Amino acid sequence: MELYIIRHGIAQAKDSAIKDEERTLTKEGQDKTKAVAKRLYDLGLRFDIILTSPLVRSLQTAEIFSFLQPKGELQVSTDLAPNGDIHSWLNWLEEQQYSPTTKLAIIGHEPNLGQWASMLIWGEVREEALIFKKAGIIGLNLPEMRSPIGQSQMFLLTPPKFLLI
Amino acid sequence: MELYIIRHGIAQAKDSAIKDEERTLTKEGQDKTKAVAKRLYDLGLRFDIILTSPLVRSLQTAEIFSFLQPKGELQVSTDLAPNGDIHSWLNWLEEQQYSPTTKLAIIGHEPNLGQWASMLIWGEVREEALIFKKAGIIGLNLPEMRSPIGQSQMFLLTPPKFLLI
């Protein structure tokens, strides 16, 4: 199956007056995320499921992708929150028994998601090996019938810059 | 500096009647390569140097990029031919003493170039970890003042599909 890992868009800066989980996308973050979502839609990409971290900035990003991907069922997973556990998420994934043609999008946070991508491709985390920008996307082919850890293939890594007109 | 690794476009099939080094781009290969080169130009990407394998299909690909990148000086390197040696190429690179703002494009063949990318990012070759399509592109940040092997960062990996309208 194809796994698309998406980082949430540009959000409000950290501020002691706002809880981290309640930070929202800025106007620029919304606009850039919408442009990326539209571009991927125009390129023919269709997600079957969109799974998001429960934090507001990630939920908002997921809503933007979901709006343009009406077939993409939106679900929330605490595994995708900061410090979420890849093994817990992989257990969930295995239980779903998705078909090999499924396109799954997961939306969340750095450094988690870049580390997960590194684990899936190389079987270990190499800090700072991948530059994963806000509203950027990583595309992986996950193998059938065996653990994806260290056995997935990367076919896409792009910041928003290369997806905007 | 930024290193852009580009795989040559779609070429004539292997055939005992044609020497491998003389295989040319097909019409589809030319058109797709031109579209990718134009898209990267439109996105503002400018190469300072374009280095290519001496094989015809790679030279043709380099000419297409060079046409749209008039500042990009075109050079040929046998290190980029199939089975070229990354260490020999890195010695050449070190001798050039390029500035940290240089954008260098290298054009050549699989499986060499995907293996080079893997070496630069992770310090070792992992076969089939990266899917690198014809006329596809990989973007890496190379560190200053130390060996790029295992210390480069990937910011871009894309097949032509995500660069075409």
CSV table of C-alpha atoms in Angstrom, one decimal, chain A residues 12-129:
chain,number,residue,atom,x,y,z
A,12,GLN,CA,0.7,29.9,15.6
A,13,ALA,CA,4.1,30.3,17.4
A,14,LYS,CA,4.5,28.6,20.8
A,15,ASP,CA,3.2,31.0,23.4
A,16,SER,CA,2.6,30.5,27.1
A,17,ALA,CA,-0.9,31.9,26.6
A,18,ILE,CA,-2.0,29.1,24.3
A,19,LYS,CA,-1.9,25.4,25.1
A,20,ASP,CA,0.3,23.6,22.6
A,21,GLU,CA,-2.5,21.3,21.5
A,22,GLU,CA,-4.7,24.3,20.7
A,23,ARG,CA,-2.4,26.2,18.4
A,24,THR,CA,-4.1,26.9,15.1
A,25,LEU,CA,-2.9,27.2,11.5
A,26,THR,CA,-2.0,30.8,10.6
A,27,LYS,CA,-3.7,32.3,7.5
A,28,GLU,CA,-0.5,31.6,5.5
A,29,GLY,CA,-0.5,28.1,6.9
A,30,GLN,CA,-4.1,27.6,5.8
A,31,ASP,CA,-3.5,29.0,2.3
A,32,LYS,CA,-0.3,27.0,1.7
A,33,THR,CA,-1.9,23.8,2.9
A,34,LYS,CA,-4.9,24.4,0.7
A,35,ALA,CA,-2.6,25.0,-2.3
A,36,VAL,CA,-0.7,21.7,-1.6
A,37,ALA,CA,-3.9,19.8,-1.2
A,38,LYS,CA,-5.4,21.2,-4.4
A,39,ARG,CA,-2.2,20.5,-6.3
A,40,LEU,CA,-2.1,16.8,-5.2
A,41,TYR,CA,-5.8,16.5,-6.1
A,42,ASP,CA,-5.1,18.0,-9.5
A,43,LEU,CA,-2.3,15.5,-10.0
A,44,GLY,CA,-4.8,12.7,-9.5
A,45,LEU,CA,-3.9,11.6,-6.0
A,46,ARG,CA,-6.8,10.2,-4.0
A,47,PHE,CA,-6.6,9.1,-0.4
A,48,ASP,CA,-8.8,6.3,0.9
A,49,ILE,CA,-8.2,7.1,4.6
A,50,ILE,CA,-6.8,10.3,6.3
A,51,LEU,CA,-5.6,9.7,9.8
A,52,THR,CA,-4.6,12.7,11.9
A,53,SER,CA,-3.1,13.6,15.2
A,54,PRO,CA,-5.7,15.1,17.6
A,55,LEU,CA,-3.9,18.4,18.0
A,56,VAL,CA,-5.8,21.3,16.4
A,57,ARG,CA,-3.1,22.3,13.9
A,58,SER,CA,-3.0,18.8,12.6
A,59,LEU,CA,-6.8,18.4,12.6
A,60,GLN,CA,-7.1,21.6,10.6
A,61,THR,CA,-4.6,20.3,8.1
A,62,ALA,CA,-6.5,17.0,7.8
A,63,GLU,CA,-9.8,18.9,7.3
A,64,ILE,CA,-8.3,20.8,4.4
A,65,PHE,CA,-7.1,17.6,2.7
A,66,SER,CA,-10.4,15.9,3.5
A,67,PHE,CA,-12.4,18.7,1.9
A,68,LEU,CA,-10.7,18.1,-1.4
A,69,GLN,CA,-10.6,14.3,-1.0
A,70,PRO,CA,-14.3,13.5,-0.3
A,71,LYS,CA,-13.7,9.8,-0.4
A,72,GLY,CA,-11.0,10.0,2.2
A,73,GLU,CA,-12.4,8.9,5.5
A,74,LEU,CA,-11.1,11.1,8.3
A,75,GLN,CA,-10.0,9.4,11.6
A,76,VAL,CA,-8.1,10.6,14.6
A,77,SER,CA,-5.3,8.7,16.2
A,78,THR,CA,-3.4,9.5,19.4
A,79,ASP,CA,-0.5,7.5,18.0
A,80,LEU,CA,0.1,10.5,15.7
A,81,ALA,CA,0.3,13.0,18.6
A,82,PRO,CA,3.8,14.3,19.4
A,83,ASN,CA,5.8,11.4,21.0
A,84,GLY,CA,3.4,8.9,19.5
A,85,ASP,CA,4.7,5.3,19.2
A,86,ILE,CA,5.3,3.8,15.8
A,87,HIS,CA,4.9,0.3,17.0
A,88,SER,CA,1.5,1.0,18.5
A,89,TRP,CA,0.5,2.6,15.2
A,90,LEU,CA,1.8,-0.3,13.2
A,91,ASN,CA,-0.3,-2.7,15.3
A,92,TRP,CA,-3.4,-0.6,14.5
A,93,LEU,CA,-2.4,-0.7,10.8
A,94,GLU,CA,-2.0,-4.4,10.8
A,95,GLU,CA,-5.5,-4.8,12.3
A,96,GLN,CA,-7.1,-2.8,9.5
A,97,GLN,CA,-6.1,-5.4,6.9
A,98,TYR,CA,-6.1,-2.8,4.2
A,99,SER,CA,-5.9,-3.9,0.6
A,100,PRO,CA,-2.6,-3.5,-1.3
A,101,THR,CA,-4.1,-0.7,-3.4
A,102,THR,CA,-5.0,1.4,-0.3
A,103,LYS,CA,-3.7,5.0,-0.2
A,104,LEU,CA,-3.4,6.1,3.4
A,105,ALA,CA,-2.5,9.6,4.5
A,106,ILE,CA,-1.2,10.3,8.1
A,107,ILE,CA,-1.0,13.8,9.3
A,108,GLY,CA,1.0,14.9,12.4
A,109,HIS,CA,4.2,16.4,13.7
A,110,GLU,CA,8.0,16.6,13.5
A,111,PRO,CA,10.3,15.2,14.6
A,112,ASN,CA,8.0,12.1,15.0
A,113,LEU,CA,7.0,11.7,11.4
A,114,GLY,CA,10.5,12.1,9.8
A,115,GLN,CA,11.8,9.6,12.4
A,116,TRP,CA,8.9,7.2,11.4
A,117,ALA,CA,9.8,7.6,7.7
A,118,SER,CA,13.5,6.9,8.5
A,119,MET,CA,12.5,3.8,10.6
A,120,LEU,CA,10.3,2.5,7.8
A,121,ILE,CA,12.9,2.9,5.1
A,122,TRP,CA,16.1,2.2,6.9
A,123,GLY,CA,15.0,0.4,10.1
A,124,GLU,CA,16.6,3.1,12.3
A,125,VAL,CA,16.3,6.7,13.1
A,126,ARG,CA,18.9,9.0,11.6
A,127,GLU,CA,18.3,12.5,13.0
A,128,GLU,CA,18.2,15.3,10.4
A,129,ALA,CA,18.7,13.0,7.4
